[in-house]
Coordinates of N, CA and C in Angstrom, one line a residue:
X9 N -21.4 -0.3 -9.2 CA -21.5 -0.6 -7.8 C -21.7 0.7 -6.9
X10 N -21.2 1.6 -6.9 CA -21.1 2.9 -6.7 C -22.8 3.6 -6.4
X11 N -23.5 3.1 -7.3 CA -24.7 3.8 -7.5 C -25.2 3.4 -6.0
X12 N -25.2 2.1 -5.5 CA -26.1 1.4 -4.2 C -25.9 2.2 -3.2
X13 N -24.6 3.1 -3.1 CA -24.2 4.0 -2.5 C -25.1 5.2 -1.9
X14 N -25.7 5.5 -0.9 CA -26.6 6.3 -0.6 C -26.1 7.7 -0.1
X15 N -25.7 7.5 0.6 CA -24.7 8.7 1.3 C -23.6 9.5 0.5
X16 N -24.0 10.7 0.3 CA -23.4 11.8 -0.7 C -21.8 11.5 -1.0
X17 N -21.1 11.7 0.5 CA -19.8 11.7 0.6 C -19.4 10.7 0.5
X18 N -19.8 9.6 0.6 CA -19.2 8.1 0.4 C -19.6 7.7 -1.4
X19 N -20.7 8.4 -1.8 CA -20.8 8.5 -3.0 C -20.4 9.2 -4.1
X20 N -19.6 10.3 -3.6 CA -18.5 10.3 -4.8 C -17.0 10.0 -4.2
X21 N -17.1 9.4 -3.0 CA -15.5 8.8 -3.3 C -15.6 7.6 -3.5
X22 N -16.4 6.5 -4.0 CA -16.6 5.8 -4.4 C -16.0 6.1 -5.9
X23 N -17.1 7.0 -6.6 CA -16.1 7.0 -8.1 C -14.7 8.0 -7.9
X24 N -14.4 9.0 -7.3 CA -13.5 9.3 -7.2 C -12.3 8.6 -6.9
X25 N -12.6 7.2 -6.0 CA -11.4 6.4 -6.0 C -11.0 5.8 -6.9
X26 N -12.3 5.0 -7.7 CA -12.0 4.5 -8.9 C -11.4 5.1 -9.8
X27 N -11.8 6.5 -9.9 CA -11.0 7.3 -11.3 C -9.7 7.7 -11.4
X28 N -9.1 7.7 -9.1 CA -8.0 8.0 -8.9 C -7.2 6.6 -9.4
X29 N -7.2 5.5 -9.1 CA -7.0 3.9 -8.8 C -6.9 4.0 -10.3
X30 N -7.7 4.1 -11.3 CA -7.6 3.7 -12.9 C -6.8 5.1 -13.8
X31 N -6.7 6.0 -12.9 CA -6.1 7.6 -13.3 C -7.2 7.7 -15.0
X32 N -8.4 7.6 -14.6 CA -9.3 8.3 -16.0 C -10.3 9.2 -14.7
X33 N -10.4 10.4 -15.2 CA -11.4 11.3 -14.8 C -12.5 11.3 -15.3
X34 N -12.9 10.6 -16.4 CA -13.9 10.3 -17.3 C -14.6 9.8 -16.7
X35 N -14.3 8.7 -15.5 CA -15.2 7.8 -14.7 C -16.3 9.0 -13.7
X36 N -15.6 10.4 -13.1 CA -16.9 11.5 -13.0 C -17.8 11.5 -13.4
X37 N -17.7 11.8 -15.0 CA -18.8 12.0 -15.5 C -19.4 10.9 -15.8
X38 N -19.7 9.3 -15.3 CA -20.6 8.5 -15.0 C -21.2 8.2 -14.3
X39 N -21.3 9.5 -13.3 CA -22.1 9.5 -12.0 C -23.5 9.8 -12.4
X40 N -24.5 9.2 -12.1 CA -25.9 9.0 -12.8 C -26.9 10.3 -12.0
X41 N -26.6 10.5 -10.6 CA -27.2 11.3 -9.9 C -27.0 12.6 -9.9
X42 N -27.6 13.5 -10.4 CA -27.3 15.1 -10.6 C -27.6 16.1 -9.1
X43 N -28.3 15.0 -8.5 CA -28.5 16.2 -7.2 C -28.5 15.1 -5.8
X44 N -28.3 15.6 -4.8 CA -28.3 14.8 -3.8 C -28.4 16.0 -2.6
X45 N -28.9 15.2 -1.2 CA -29.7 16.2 -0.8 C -28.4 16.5 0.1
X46 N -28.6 17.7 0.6 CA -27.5 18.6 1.8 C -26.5 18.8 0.6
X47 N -25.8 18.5 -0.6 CA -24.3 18.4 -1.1 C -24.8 20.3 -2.0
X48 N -25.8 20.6 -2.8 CA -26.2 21.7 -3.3 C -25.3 21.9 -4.3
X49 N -24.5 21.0 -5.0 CA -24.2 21.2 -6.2 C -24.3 19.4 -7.1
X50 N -24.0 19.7 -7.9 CA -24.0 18.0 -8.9 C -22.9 17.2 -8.4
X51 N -22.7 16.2 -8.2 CA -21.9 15.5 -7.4 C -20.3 14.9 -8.2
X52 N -20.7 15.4 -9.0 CA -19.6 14.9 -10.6 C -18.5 16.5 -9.9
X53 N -18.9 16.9 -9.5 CA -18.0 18.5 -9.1 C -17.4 17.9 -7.7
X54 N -17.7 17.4 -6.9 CA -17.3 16.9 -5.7 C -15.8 15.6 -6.3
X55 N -16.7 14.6 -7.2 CA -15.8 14.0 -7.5 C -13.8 14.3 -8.4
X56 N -14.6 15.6 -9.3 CA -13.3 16.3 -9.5 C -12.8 16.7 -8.8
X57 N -13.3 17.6 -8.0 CA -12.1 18.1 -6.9 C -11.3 16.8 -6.0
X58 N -12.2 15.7 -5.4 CA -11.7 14.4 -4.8 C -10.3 14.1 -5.7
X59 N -10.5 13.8 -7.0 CA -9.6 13.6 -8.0 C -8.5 14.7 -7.9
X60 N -8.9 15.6 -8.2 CA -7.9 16.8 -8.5 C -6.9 16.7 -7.3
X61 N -7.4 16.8 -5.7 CA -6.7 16.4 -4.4 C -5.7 15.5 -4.9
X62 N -6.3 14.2 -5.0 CA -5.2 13.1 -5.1 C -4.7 13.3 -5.9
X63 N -4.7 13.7 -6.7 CA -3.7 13.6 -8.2 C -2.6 14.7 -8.2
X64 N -2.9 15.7 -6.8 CA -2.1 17.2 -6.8 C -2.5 17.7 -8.3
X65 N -3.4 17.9 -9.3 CA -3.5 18.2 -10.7 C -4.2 19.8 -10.4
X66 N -4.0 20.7 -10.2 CA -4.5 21.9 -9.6 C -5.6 22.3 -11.2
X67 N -5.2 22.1 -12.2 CA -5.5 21.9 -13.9 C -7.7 21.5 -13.5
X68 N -7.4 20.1 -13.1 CA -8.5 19.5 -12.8 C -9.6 20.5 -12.1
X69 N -9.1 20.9 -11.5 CA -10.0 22.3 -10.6 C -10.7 23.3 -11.4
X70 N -10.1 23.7 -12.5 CA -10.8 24.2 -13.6 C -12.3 23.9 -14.1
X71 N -12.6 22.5 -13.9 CA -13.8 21.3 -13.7 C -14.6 21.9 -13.2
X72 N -14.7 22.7 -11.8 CA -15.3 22.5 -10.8 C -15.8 23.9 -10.6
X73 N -17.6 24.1 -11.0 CA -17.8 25.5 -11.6 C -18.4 25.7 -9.9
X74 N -18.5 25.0 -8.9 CA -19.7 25.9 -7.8 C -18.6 26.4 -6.7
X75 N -19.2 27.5 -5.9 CA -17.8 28.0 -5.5 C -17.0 27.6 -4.4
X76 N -18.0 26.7 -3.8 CA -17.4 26.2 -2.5 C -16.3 24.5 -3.0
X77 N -16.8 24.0 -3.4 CA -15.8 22.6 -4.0 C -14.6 23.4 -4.9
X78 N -15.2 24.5 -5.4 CA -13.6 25.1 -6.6 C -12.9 25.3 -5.4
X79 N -13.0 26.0 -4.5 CA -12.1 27.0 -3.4 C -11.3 25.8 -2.6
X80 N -11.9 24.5 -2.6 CA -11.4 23.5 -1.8 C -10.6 22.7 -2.7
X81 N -11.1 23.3 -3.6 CA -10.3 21.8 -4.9 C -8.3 22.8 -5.1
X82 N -8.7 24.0 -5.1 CA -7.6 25.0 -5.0 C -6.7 24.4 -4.0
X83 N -7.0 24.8 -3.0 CA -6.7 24.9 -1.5 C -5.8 23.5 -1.5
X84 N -6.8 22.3 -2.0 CA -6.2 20.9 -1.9 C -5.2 20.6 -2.2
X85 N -5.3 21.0 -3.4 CA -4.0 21.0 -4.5 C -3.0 21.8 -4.6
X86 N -3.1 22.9 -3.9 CA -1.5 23.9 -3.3 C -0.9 22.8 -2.3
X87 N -1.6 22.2 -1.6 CA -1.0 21.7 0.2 C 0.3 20.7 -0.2

């Protein structure tokens, strides 16, 4: 369902909620879209840090190789 989803940021909390909601992170990496326009990294990295946030898993961050989502996924997960 997630895929119909057009809009970047509603498109990975879409799986991000689901992965939070089912606690598998595995649901990330079935995001089918590798690029999306304005986000400038793969959207599977957006979704880990979303995850990492909610879960407080600072671990999960590790995931998240571009530097702006790592720095945030950090940040999230100290607060």
């Amino acid at each position: 369902i997630c895929e119909y989803v057009h809009f970047s940021g509603n498109y990975i909390s879409c799986y991000s909620g689901i992965a939070v909601k089912t606690n598998t992170l595995a649901i990330c990496d079935k995001m089918k879209r590798y690029y999306m326009l304005n986000l400038g990294y793969e959207p599977k990295f957006g979704c880990y840090k979303e995850y990492a946030v909610e879960k407080k898993s600072p671990q999960v961050c590790d995931l998240v190789t571009p530097t702006i989502p790592k720095e945030e996924c950090i940040e999230g997960t100290s607060q």
